[in-house]
XYZ file of C-alpha atoms in Angstrom:
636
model
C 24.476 -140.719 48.626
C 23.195 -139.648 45.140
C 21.354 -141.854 43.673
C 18.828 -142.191 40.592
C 16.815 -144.927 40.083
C 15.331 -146.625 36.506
C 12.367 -148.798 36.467
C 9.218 -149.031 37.144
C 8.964 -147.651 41.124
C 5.160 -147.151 41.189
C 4.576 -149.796 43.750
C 8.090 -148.796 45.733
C 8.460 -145.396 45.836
C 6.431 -145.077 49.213
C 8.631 -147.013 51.071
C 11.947 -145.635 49.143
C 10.311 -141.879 50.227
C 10.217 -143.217 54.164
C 13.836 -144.606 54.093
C 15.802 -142.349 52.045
C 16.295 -140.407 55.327
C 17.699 -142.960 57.606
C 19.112 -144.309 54.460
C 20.862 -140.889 53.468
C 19.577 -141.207 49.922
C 18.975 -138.037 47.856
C 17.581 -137.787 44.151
C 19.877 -136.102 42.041
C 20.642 -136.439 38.405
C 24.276 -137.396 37.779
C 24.226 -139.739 40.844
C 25.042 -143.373 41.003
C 21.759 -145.373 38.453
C 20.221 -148.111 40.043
C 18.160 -150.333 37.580
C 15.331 -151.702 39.503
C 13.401 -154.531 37.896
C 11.475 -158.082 38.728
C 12.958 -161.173 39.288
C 11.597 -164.783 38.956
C 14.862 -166.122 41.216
C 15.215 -164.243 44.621
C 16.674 -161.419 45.216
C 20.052 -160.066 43.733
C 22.192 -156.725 44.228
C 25.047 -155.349 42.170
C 27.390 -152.571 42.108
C 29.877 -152.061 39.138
C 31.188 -148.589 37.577
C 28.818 -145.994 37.912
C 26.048 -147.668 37.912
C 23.961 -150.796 40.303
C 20.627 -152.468 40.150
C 17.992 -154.630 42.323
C 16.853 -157.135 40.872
C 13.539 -158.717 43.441
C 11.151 -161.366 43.456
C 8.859 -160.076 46.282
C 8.070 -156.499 47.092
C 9.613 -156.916 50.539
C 13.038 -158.172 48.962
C 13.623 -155.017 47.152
C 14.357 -153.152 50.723
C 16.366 -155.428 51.509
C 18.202 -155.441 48.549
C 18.134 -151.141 48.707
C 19.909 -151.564 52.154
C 22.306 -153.889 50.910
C 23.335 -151.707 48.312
C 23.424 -148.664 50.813
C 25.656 -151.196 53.405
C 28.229 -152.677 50.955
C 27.975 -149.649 48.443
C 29.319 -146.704 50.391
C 32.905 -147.648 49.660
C 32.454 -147.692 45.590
C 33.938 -151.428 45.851
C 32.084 -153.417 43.159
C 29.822 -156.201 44.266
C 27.371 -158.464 44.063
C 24.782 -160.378 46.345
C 22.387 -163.066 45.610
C 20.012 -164.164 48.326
C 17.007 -166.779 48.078
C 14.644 -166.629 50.898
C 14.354 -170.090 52.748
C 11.064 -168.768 54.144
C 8.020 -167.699 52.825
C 7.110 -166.122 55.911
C 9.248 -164.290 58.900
C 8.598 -161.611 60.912
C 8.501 -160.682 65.178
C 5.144 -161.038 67.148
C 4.755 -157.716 69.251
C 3.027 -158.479 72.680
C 0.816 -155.671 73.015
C -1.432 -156.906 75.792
C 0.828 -156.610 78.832
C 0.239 -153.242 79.589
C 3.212 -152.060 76.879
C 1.023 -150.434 73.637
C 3.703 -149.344 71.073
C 2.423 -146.231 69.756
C 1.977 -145.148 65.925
C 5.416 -143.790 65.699
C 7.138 -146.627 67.866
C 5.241 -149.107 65.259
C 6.324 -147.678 62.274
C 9.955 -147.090 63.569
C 10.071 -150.340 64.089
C 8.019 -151.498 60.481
C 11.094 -149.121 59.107
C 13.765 -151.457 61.070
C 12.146 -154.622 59.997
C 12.196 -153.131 55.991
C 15.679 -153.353 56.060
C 15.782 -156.399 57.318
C 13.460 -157.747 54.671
C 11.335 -159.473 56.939
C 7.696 -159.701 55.513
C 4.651 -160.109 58.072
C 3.956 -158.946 61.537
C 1.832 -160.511 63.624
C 0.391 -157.912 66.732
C -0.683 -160.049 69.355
C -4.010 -158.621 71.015
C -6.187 -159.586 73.658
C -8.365 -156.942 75.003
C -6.386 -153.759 73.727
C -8.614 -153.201 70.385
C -12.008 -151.911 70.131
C -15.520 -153.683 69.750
C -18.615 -151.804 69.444
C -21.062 -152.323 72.039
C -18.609 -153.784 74.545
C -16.872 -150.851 76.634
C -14.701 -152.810 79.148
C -13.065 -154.502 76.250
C -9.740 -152.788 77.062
C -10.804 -150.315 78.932
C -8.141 -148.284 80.113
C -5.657 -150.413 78.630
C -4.364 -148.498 76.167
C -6.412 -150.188 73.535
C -5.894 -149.192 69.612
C -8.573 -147.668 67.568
C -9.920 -149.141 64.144
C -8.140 -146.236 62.751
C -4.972 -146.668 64.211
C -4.865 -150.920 63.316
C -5.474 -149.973 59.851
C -2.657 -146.954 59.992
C -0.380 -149.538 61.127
C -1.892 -152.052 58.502
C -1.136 -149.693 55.689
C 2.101 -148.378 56.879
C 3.650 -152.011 56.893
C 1.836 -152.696 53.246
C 4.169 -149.762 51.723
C 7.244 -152.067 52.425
C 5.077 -155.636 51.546
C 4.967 -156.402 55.200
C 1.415 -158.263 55.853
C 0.136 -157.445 59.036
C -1.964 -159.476 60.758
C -4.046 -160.117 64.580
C -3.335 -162.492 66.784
C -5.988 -162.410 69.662
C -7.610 -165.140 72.220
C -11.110 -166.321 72.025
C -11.127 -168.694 74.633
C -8.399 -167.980 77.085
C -5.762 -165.444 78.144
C -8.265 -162.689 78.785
C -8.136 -162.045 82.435
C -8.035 -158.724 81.729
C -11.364 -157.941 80.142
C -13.033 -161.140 82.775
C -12.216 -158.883 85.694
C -14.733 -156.627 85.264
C -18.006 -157.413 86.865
C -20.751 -155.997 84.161
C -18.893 -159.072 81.507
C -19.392 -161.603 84.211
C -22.076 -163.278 81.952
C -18.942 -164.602 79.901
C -16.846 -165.756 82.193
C -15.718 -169.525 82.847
C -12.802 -169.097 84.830
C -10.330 -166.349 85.823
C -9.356 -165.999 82.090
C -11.481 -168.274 79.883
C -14.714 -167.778 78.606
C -17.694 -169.475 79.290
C -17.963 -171.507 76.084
C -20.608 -173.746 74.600
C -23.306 -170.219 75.356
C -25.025 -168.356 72.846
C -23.973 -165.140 74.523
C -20.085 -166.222 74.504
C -20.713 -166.865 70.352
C -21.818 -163.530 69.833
C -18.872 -162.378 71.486
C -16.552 -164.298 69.815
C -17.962 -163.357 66.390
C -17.964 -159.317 67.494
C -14.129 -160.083 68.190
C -13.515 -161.676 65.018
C -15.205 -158.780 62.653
C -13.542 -156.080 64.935
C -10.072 -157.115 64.819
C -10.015 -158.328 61.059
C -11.695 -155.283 59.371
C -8.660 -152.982 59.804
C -5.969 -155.301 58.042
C -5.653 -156.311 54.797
C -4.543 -159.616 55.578
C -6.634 -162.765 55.204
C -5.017 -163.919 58.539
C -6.032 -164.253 62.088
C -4.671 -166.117 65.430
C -7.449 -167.204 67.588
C -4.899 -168.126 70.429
C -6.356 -170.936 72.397
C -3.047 -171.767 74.428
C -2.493 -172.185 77.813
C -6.571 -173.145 78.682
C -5.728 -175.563 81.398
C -8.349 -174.183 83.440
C -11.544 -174.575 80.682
C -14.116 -176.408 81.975
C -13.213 -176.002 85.058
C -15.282 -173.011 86.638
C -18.852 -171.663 85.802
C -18.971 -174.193 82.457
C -18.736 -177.478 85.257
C -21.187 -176.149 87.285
C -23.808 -175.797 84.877
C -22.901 -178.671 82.530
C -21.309 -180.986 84.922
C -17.622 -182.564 84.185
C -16.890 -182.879 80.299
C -13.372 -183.338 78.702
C -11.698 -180.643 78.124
C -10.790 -182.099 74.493
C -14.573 -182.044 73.554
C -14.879 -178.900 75.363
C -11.935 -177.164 72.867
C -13.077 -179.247 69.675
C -16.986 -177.727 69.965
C -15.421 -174.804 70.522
C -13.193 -174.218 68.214
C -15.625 -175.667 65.351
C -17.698 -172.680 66.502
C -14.694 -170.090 66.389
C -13.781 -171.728 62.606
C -17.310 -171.441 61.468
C -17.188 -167.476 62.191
C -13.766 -167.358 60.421
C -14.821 -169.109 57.917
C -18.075 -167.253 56.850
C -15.469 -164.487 57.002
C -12.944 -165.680 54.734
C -10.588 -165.438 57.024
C -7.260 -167.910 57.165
C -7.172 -168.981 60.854
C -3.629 -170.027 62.962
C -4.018 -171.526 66.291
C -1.371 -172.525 69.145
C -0.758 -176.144 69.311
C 0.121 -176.588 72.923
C -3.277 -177.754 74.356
C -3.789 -180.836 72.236
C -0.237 -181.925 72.768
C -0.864 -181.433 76.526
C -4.016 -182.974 76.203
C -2.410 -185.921 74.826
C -0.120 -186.291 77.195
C 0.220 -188.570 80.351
C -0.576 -185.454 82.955
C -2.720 -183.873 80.563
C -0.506 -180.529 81.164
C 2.889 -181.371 79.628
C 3.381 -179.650 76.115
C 6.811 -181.133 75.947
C 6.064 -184.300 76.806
C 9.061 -187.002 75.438
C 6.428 -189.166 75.556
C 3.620 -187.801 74.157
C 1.889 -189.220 71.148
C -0.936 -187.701 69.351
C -3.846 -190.519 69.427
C -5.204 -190.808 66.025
C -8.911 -190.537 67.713
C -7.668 -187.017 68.342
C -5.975 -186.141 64.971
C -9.344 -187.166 63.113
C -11.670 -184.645 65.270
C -9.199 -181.623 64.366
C -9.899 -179.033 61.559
C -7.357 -179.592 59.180
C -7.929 -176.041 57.518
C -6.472 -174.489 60.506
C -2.611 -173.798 60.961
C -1.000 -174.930 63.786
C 1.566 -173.048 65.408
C 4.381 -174.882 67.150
C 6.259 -172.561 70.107
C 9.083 -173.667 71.189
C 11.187 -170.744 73.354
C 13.996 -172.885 75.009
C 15.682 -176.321 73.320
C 18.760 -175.562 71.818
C 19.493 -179.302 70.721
C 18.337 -180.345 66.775
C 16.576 -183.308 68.121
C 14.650 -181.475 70.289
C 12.824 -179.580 67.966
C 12.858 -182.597 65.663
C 10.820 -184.690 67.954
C 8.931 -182.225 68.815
C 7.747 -181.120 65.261
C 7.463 -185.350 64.429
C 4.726 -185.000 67.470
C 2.862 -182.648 65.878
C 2.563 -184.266 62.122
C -0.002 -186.202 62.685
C -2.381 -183.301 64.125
C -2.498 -183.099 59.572
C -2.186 -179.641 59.883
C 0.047 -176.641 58.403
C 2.629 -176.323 60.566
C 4.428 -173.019 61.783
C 6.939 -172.408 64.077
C 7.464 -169.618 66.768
C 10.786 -169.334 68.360
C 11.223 -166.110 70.677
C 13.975 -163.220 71.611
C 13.643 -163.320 75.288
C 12.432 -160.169 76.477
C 9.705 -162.046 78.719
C 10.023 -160.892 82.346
C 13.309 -158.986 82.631
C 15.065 -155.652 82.269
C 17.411 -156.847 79.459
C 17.060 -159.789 76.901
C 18.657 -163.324 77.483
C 20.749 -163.370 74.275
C 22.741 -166.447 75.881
C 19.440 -168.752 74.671
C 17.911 -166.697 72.503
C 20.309 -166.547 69.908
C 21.836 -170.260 70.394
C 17.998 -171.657 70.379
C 16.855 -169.357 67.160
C 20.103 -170.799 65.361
C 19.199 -174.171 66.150
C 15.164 -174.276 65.844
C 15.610 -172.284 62.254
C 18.257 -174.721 60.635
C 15.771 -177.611 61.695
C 12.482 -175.550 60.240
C 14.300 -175.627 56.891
C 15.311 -179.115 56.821
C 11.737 -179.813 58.114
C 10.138 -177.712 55.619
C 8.344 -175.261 57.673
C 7.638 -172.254 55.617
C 6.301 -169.589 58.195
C 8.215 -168.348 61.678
C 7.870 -165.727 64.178
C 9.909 -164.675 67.127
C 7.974 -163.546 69.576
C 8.527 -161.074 71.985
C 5.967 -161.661 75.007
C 5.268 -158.881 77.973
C 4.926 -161.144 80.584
C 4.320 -159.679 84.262
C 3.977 -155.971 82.712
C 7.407 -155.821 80.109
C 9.641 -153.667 81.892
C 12.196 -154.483 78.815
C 10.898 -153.700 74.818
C 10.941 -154.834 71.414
C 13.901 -151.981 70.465
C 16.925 -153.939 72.363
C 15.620 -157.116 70.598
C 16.707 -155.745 67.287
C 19.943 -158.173 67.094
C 17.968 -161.157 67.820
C 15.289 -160.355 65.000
C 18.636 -159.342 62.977
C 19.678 -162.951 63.258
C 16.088 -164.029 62.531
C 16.374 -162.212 58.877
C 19.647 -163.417 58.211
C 18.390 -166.714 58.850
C 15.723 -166.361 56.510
C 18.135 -164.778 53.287
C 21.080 -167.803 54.149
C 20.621 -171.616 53.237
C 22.235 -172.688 56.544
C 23.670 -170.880 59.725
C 24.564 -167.533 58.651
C 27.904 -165.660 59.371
C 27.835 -164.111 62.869
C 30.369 -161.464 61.509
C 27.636 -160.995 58.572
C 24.678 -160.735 61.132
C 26.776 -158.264 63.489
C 27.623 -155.970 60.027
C 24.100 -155.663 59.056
C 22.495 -155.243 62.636
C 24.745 -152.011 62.819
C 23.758 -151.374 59.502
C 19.633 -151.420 59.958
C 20.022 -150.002 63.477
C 23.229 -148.238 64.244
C 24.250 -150.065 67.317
C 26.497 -152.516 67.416
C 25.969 -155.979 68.259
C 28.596 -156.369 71.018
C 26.260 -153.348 72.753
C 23.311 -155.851 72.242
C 24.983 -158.537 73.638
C 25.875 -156.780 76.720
C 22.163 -156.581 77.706
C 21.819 -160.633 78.287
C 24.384 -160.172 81.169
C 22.184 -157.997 83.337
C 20.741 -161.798 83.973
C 23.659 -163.654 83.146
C 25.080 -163.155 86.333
C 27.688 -165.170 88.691
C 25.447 -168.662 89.284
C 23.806 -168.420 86.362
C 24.065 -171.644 83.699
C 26.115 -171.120 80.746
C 24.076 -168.835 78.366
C 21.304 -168.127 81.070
C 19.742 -171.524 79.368
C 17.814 -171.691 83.050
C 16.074 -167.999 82.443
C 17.566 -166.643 85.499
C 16.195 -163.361 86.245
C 18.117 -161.487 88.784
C 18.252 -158.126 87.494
C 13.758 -157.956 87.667
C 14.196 -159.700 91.406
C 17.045 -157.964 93.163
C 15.132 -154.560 92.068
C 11.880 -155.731 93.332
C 12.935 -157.734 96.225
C 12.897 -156.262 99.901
C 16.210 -155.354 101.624
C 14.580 -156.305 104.868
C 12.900 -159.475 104.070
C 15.274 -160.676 101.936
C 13.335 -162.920 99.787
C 16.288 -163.850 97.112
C 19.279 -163.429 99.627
C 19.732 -167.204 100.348
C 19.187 -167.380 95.961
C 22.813 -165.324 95.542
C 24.888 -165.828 98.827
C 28.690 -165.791 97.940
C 27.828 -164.656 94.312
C 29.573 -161.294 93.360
C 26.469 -159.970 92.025
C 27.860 -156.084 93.495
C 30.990 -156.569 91.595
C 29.178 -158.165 88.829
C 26.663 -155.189 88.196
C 29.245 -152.418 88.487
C 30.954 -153.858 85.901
C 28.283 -154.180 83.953
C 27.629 -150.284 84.236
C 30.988 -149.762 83.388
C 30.906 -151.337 80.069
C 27.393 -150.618 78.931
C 28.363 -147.140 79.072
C 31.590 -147.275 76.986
C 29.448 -149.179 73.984
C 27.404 -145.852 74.265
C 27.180 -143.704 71.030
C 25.520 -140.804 71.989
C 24.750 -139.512 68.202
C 23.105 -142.981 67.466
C 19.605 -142.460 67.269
C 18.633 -145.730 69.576
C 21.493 -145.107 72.145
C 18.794 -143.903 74.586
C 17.827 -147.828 74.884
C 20.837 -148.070 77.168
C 20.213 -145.177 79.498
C 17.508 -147.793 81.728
C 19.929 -150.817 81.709
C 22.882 -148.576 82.826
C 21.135 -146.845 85.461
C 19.593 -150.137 86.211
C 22.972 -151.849 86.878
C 24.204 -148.440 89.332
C 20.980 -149.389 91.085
C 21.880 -153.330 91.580
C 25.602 -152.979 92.197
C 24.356 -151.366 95.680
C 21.607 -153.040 96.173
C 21.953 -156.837 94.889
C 23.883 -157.744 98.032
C 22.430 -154.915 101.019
C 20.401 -157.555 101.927
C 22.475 -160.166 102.858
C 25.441 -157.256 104.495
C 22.143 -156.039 106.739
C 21.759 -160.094 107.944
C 24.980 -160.669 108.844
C 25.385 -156.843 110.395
C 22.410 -157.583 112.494
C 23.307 -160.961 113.233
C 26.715 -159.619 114.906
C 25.099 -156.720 116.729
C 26.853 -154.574 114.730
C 25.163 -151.476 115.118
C 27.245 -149.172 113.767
C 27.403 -150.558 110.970
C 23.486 -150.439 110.532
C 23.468 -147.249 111.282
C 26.019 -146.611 108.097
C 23.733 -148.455 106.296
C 20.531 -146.714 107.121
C 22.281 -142.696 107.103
C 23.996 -143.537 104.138
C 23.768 -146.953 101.590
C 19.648 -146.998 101.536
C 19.638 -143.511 101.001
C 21.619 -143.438 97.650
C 20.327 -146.435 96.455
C 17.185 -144.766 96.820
C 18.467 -141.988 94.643
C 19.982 -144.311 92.391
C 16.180 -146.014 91.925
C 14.915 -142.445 91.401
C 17.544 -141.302 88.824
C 16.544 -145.121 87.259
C 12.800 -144.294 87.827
C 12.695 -141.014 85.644
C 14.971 -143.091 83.051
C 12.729 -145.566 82.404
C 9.573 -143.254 82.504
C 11.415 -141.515 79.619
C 11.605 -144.394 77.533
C 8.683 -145.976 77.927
C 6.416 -142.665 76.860
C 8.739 -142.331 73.926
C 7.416 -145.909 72.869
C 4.464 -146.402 74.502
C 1.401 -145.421 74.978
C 0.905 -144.078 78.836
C -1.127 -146.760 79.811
C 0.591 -149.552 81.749
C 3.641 -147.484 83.020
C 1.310 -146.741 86.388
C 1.982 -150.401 87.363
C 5.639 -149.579 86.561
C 5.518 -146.417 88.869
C 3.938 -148.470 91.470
C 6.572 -150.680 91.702
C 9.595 -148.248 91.646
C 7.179 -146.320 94.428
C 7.289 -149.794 96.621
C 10.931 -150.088 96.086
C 11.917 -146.480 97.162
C 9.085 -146.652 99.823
C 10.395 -150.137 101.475
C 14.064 -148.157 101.676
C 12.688 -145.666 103.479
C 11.365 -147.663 106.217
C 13.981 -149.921 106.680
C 15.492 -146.674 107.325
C 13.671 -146.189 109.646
C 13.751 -149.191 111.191
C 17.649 -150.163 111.192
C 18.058 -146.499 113.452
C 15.305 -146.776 115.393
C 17.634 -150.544 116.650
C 21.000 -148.842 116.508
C 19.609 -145.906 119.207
C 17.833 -148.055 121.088
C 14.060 -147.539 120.482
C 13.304 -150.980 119.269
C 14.824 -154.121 120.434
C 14.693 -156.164 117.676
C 14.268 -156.064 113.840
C 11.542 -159.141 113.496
C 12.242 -158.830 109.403
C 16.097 -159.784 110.483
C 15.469 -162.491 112.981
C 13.812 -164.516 110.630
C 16.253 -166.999 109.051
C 17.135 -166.878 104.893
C 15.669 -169.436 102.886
C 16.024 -170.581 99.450
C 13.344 -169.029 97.241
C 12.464 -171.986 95.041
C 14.388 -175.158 94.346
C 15.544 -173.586 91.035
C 18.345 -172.608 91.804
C 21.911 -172.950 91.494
C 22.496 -175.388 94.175
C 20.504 -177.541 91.728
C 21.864 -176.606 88.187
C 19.328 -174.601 87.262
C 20.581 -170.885 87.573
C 20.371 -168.403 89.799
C 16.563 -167.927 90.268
C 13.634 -167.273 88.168
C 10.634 -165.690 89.417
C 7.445 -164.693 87.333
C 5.374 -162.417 89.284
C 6.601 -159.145 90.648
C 4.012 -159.524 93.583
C 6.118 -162.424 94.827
C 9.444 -160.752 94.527
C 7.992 -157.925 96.627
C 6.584 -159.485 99.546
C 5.540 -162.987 100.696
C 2.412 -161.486 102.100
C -0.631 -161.265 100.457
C -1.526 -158.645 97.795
C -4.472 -159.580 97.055
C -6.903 -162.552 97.895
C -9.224 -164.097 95.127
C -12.460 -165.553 96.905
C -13.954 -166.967 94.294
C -11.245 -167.386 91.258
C -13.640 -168.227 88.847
């Protein structure tokens, strides 16, 4: 498309420069005007004869409003769109501390995405993978990002008015860097520091000036979620038992006076004083819980509290729950999620039924600022990239007064990304399986542990017996792969899920077919089975293997996919030897199998034969093997 554009562009034409490509923009004279000017009231977008214009309020809105005219212009059909932003504040959280780094290009790829969109802020959650002078095993080997690449990122975003800003932990959540033995001196317990030391301050203060000198933002996380264990470890031993309240409240004064001195706008997570006023002291969604107002009067008040919530998809939910935290006195934000955490694909099912519901009540509640977050739990075999439709819906939401259109998110997804959203949605059902709730609402994730799981121990067997999860899977292959567009430039995203699915429709089931095989004596059939099925599923996890490895060092940065290789090595190892083992029975060298004697059990009482799904399991170490990997002395 020719276009020319009139007004002043000297804080735009940066960002129009990165998108005309994508965009197909070209400027010629003769070609279609676009008057670009300020607005006072939102953003608005108009097409009439020969000529269009943008008007914006926020530097942000004006991509937007380019897209738009891009999307809805290409036909020459006059128009006209006027949005007001129900948020001041939207964006995605990228989890870059589970081993899955995005690198420069990835980043701005996805800053490029998230332009069109017109979201405005990024948050890049952090916990050992960015430098700090003087401490070396700070992300060491992790993949960690250089000053100079935070503030590349930092000023790539600012050329579309996208704030980027840290997120990091400075009291728990760092297992990573309290594994090594020369930073013992801070360590509490497995993953919190050893607060309340003069030592642990300096530290805290070294991460604070590190992580905010890149960014031009004002903002910082300091985490502090999930600390059940503080106190618990080195701190009790030298200081004997004291609450963990008055434990978090002296140390988070400390944390705020750094910030402070710094100028720095601090955010926290709120889910340790809701657990910490609850009746177990653990519960962040508690019914019951009420804030004491002992408690409300000893927290900061000039620190933001951020309210996750990943899985209620009734209003009242998220209504009580936000009522809870009002009399903490603080800002509140909210933090919904696209469910990438600990599976191949993304659970669209909740994901996209829980952001509709949690971002209707944020604007009724008036809460200004959300993030969907996009966690890496147990090493992120999935991405950010196939998220796309749920952080479409996410700035829809944020440009619409209520629930927008689906038709209207599914037209602009294809739009910003070229896939369309029906190829999206077929990612939820590598875990929306047979047995699974309606909408995975449980977090079922069969397509991580059927993969992992071992075909002679059978681990998740008793989990899926007389599901078609074979059937299920090949299906699945079947129509990922005619959504494919091969020209589309993020088509490759579907290459690991397909090949994933050719993998699982032989393998979901082997398990349970080598049980009741053995169980009959039916060695020729074993035999079949070890000449013939292991084999080519062991190709199949090969083919699926080199797939994934593709991906992942187009997006990432190398470090972290050895835990991935690992894995896929244990899988295609463990076929071999059952191999091994199933012909060294059928001709008579062993006996017995003692892996197939022993009888199937349920893996957890989540499960479908209790409502909740067809299985969930966090750790990859425990869809392996029931044996021990590894053996912690001394956790703390």
């Amino acid at each position: 498309m020719n276009v020319h554009f009139e007004g002043d562009l000297t804080s735009l034409l940066p960002g129009i420069q990165l998108l005309s490509k994508e965009l197909g923009l070209s400027e010629a004279a003769g070609g279609l005007v676009i008057h670009v000017e300020p607005s006072s009231d939102g953003l608005e977008v108009s097409l009439e004869e020969g000529h269009a214009y943008i008007r914006y309020e926020k530097k942000h809105q004006f991509y937007r409003g380019l897209g738009l005219l891009v999307q809805h212009g290409r036909s020459g059909t006059p128009f006209h769109i006027r949005e007001k932003q129900q948020f001041d504040t939207i964006g995605p959280m990228f989890d870059l501390s589970r081993n899955a780094v995005l690198t420069l290009d990835s980043f701005k790829f996805m800053l490029n995405k998230m332009a069109l969109m017109g979201l405005n802020t990024v948050m890049l959650y952090l916990e050992d993978t960015y430098e700090i002078s003087g401490e070396p095993y700070f992300g060491y080997m992790r993949g960690r990002y250089s000053q100079a690449e935070l503030k590349e990122i930092d000023d790539y975003a600012d050329q579309f008015g996208i704030e980027a800003f840290p997120s990091i932990q400075t009291l728990a959540h760092l297992e990573e860097f309290l594994k090594w033995e020369p930073v013992k001196h801070y360590k509490d317990t497995k993953g919190a520091l050893l607060v309340g030391e003069e030592k642990t301050d300096r530290l805290v203060e070294h991460m604070i000036d590190a992580i905010s000198a890149p960014f031009r933002s004002r903002k910082i996380h300091i985490g502090m979620d999930e600390a059940e264990e503080l106190g618990r470890g080195k701190y009790l031993d030298k200081n004997g038992y004291v609450s963990r309240f008055d434990i978090m409240t002296d140390h988070l004064d400390r944390v705020l006076k750094v910030v402070r001195s710094r100028g720095l706008k601090p955010m926290m997570w709120s889910d340790m004083f809701l657990k910490l006023a609850s009746n177990g002291g653990d519960e962040y969604y508690d019914a019951q819980t009420q804030i004491p107002e002992e408690m409300a009067s000893r927290i900061p008040k000039d620190v933001d509290m951020v309210y996750w919530d990943y899985v209620h998809t009734e209003r009242e939910d998220y209504e009580n729950l936000i009522a809870k935290h009002r009399p903490l006195g603080c800002n509140l934000v909210f933090a919904g999620a696209v469910w990438v955490f600990n599976t191949f694909g993304v659970n669209y099912g909740l994901s996209l039924n829980a952001t509709d519901t949690a971002l209707q009540v944020c604007k009724k509640e008036g809460i200004r600022e959300v993030y969907a977050t996009m966690w890496g739990d147990d090493g992120m075999e999935s991405n950010p990239f196939i998220a796309l439709l749920g952080l479409q819906l996410y700035a829809e939401h944020a440009y619409s007064v209520d629930k927008p259109d689906w038709a209207q998110v599914a037209e602009r997804v294809k739009f910003c990304t070229g896939i369309e959203a029906d190829a999206y949605l077929q990612l939820k059902y590598l875990d929306e399986t047979p047995g699974s709730e309606p909408d995975n609402r449980k977090q079922s994730n069969p397509s991580k542990f059927l993969l992992y799981q071992d075909v002679l121990l059978g681990m998740f067997d008793k989990q899926i017996e007389g599901l078609a999860m074979s059937a299920h899977y090949a299906q699945l292959e079947k129509d990922i792969a005619s959504r494919r567009v091969g020209s589309a430039e993020l088509d490759y995203l579907f290459d690991v899920p397909e090949k994933l699915c050719r993998v699982l429709k032989m393998k979901s089931e082997i398990g349970i077919e080598l049980k009741r095989a053995y169980d009959a004596q039916d060695k020729d059939a074993l035999r079949r089975i070890a000449a013939d099925v292991l084999p080519a599923i062991s190709d199949a996890v090969r083919e699926l293997r080199a797939a994934h490895r593709t991906q992942w060092l187009r997006m990432y940065k190398p470090f972290g996919w050895e835990v991935i290789d690992i894995r896929y090595g244990g899988v295609v190892s463990r076929l071999d030897t059952a191999s091994v083992r199933l012909l060294d029975y059928a001709d008579g060298r062993i006996m017995r199998i003692e892996e197939l004697e022993q009888e199937r059990l349920l893996y957890s009482t989540t499960n479908r034969f209790t409502n909740k799904g067809v299985g969930w399991c966090s750790y990859y170490y425990r869809m392996a093997s029931p044996n021990v990997f590894f053996h912690v002395l001394n956790p703390f």
